[in-house]
Amino acid sequence: MKETLQSLLLSGQEELKEKGVPEPDLDAKYLLLEAFCTDMAHFLMDRGRGLAETEENHRMAGRYREMIRERARRVPLQQILGIQEFMGLSFFVSPHVLIPRQDTETLVEAVLKEHPGAGERVLELCTGSGCIAVSLARLGKYGQITATDLSKEALKVARKNCESLLGREQGAFCPVELVHGDLFEALGTKEAKFDLLVANPPYIPTQAILRLEPEVRDFEPRMALDGREDGLEFYRRIVAECGKYLNKGAAIYLEIGCDQAEEVGALLERHGFKALRVLRDGAGLDRVVAAIYDAAGAALRK
Ligand code: GLN
């Protein structure tokens, strides 16, 4: 019997199911649509029709089977497709960046709502794919966003996202400036002061990474996840070092693990931040700590 899109779909779904992939039916469908460069409407019309014995169909079926094999060894769907939606925008991803999470939209939405932009200078640390900085630039009115990362490979992905989503050629003016380096070291000797500091740093305790899904544990960059022994190392460094880069009254928004609000909040208070708030994500879990920098308060404590 001739192969059809439907028979290919079913065999792919079966293979993913056998390997314990969490959403086998949906994932196989996405991969089939991608391999055959088609969409749901055309799939529904054509799925029962025997596939003609053409070279192109062979090639596309081969690509589909290859992608199913990848997914069966738990490579994340987004790394196979090379994209992930975030804030309604389509971001390139690679194995060098954390795949943008819906949880992180909580941070972006809060910043857009509470600080619509214009004159504010924004600093993002640990930008990864650039999803936070690029969403802010595209959906807010920020004229100057500096985004840093320790990974040069991640910055290449962020640059690609700037080019595709902000529509600027490399070298031309772009509201997002990408700089390489370890947290604030990336700023070098620049005398920069910011009104807004945002970050989704690595925050998973090292040992807890071993208990995550294989997609995350084995395929996402460890350096984007590992917050060291207690998960809080990057918050300690960011909060301790940020004062000299912030204007008085600057706002900070940090994504956190759902059980880290208390500790990160205490850190912020100890370093001159006030008006602490904890924001919840769509699942009702603590996801962002926001606060205001009170330079005077910080000086008194020194
Ligand atoms: N939210 C991510 C996860 O649960 C972790 C992100 C991070 O460490 N910054 O996999």
PDB file of C-alpha atoms and ligand atoms in Angstrom, residues 98-99 101 103-104 199-204 212 216 220 222-227 235 255-257 287, ligand 1:
ATOM      1  CA  LEU A  98      17.587  28.458  26.661  1.00  0.00           C
ATOM      2  CA  ILE A  99      14.325  27.920  24.795  1.00  0.00           C
ATOM      3  CA  ARG A 101       9.461  29.907  28.164  1.00  0.00           C
ATOM      4  CA  ASP A 103       6.798  31.847  32.212  1.00  0.00           C
ATOM      5  CA  THR A 104       9.178  34.568  31.078  1.00  0.00           C
ATOM      6  CA  ALA A 199      17.287  39.340  33.926  1.00  0.00           C
ATOM      7  CA  ASN A 200      16.355  35.704  33.718  1.00  0.00           C
ATOM      8  CA  PRO A 201      19.614  34.297  35.054  1.00  0.00           C
ATOM      9  CA  PRO A 202      20.377  30.599  35.555  1.00  0.00           C
ATOM     10  CA  TYR A 203      18.535  29.651  38.751  1.00  0.00           C
ATOM     11  CA  ILE A 204      18.217  25.883  39.029  1.00  0.00           C
ATOM     12  CA  LEU A 212      14.574  17.703  35.049  1.00  0.00           C
ATOM     13  CA  VAL A 216      16.091  20.280  29.433  1.00  0.00           C
ATOM     14  CA  GLU A 220      19.515  22.872  26.832  1.00  0.00           C
ATOM     15  CA  ARG A 222      23.784  23.900  31.257  1.00  0.00           C
ATOM     16  CA  MET A 223      25.227  27.377  31.661  1.00  0.00           C
ATOM     17  CA  ALA A 224      21.769  28.884  31.105  1.00  0.00           C
ATOM     18  CA  LEU A 225      20.222  26.729  33.838  1.00  0.00           C
ATOM     19  CA  ASP A 226      22.795  26.144  36.556  1.00  0.00           C
ATOM     20  CA  GLY A 227      22.417  28.596  39.433  1.00  0.00           C
ATOM     21  CA  TYR A 235      21.073  36.792  42.097  1.00  0.00           C
ATOM     22  CA  GLU A 255      12.743  36.031  36.942  1.00  0.00           C
ATOM     23  CA  ILE A 256      12.983  33.478  39.748  1.00  0.00           C
ATOM     24  CA  GLY A 257      12.313  29.839  40.449  1.00  0.00           C
ATOM     25  CA  ARG A 287       7.896  33.940  38.901  1.00  0.00           C
TER      26      ARG A 287
HETATM   27  N1  GLN B   1      12.545  28.238  33.757  1.00  0.00           N
HETATM   28  C1  GLN B   1      13.603  27.395  33.285  1.00  0.00           C
HETATM   29  C2  GLN B   1      13.259  25.939  33.558  1.00  0.00           C
HETATM   30  O1  GLN B   1      12.487  25.665  34.415  1.00  0.00           O
HETATM   31  C3  GLN B   1      14.919  27.760  33.926  1.00  0.00           C
HETATM   32  C4  GLN B   1      15.346  29.095  33.529  1.00  0.00           C
HETATM   33  C5  GLN B   1      16.548  29.571  34.254  1.00  0.00           C
HETATM   34  O2  GLN B   1      17.313  28.879  34.917  1.00  0.00           O
HETATM   35  N2  GLN B   1      16.711  30.811  34.124  1.00  0.00           N
HETATM   36  O3  GLN B   1      13.755  25.059  32.909  1.00  0.00           O
END
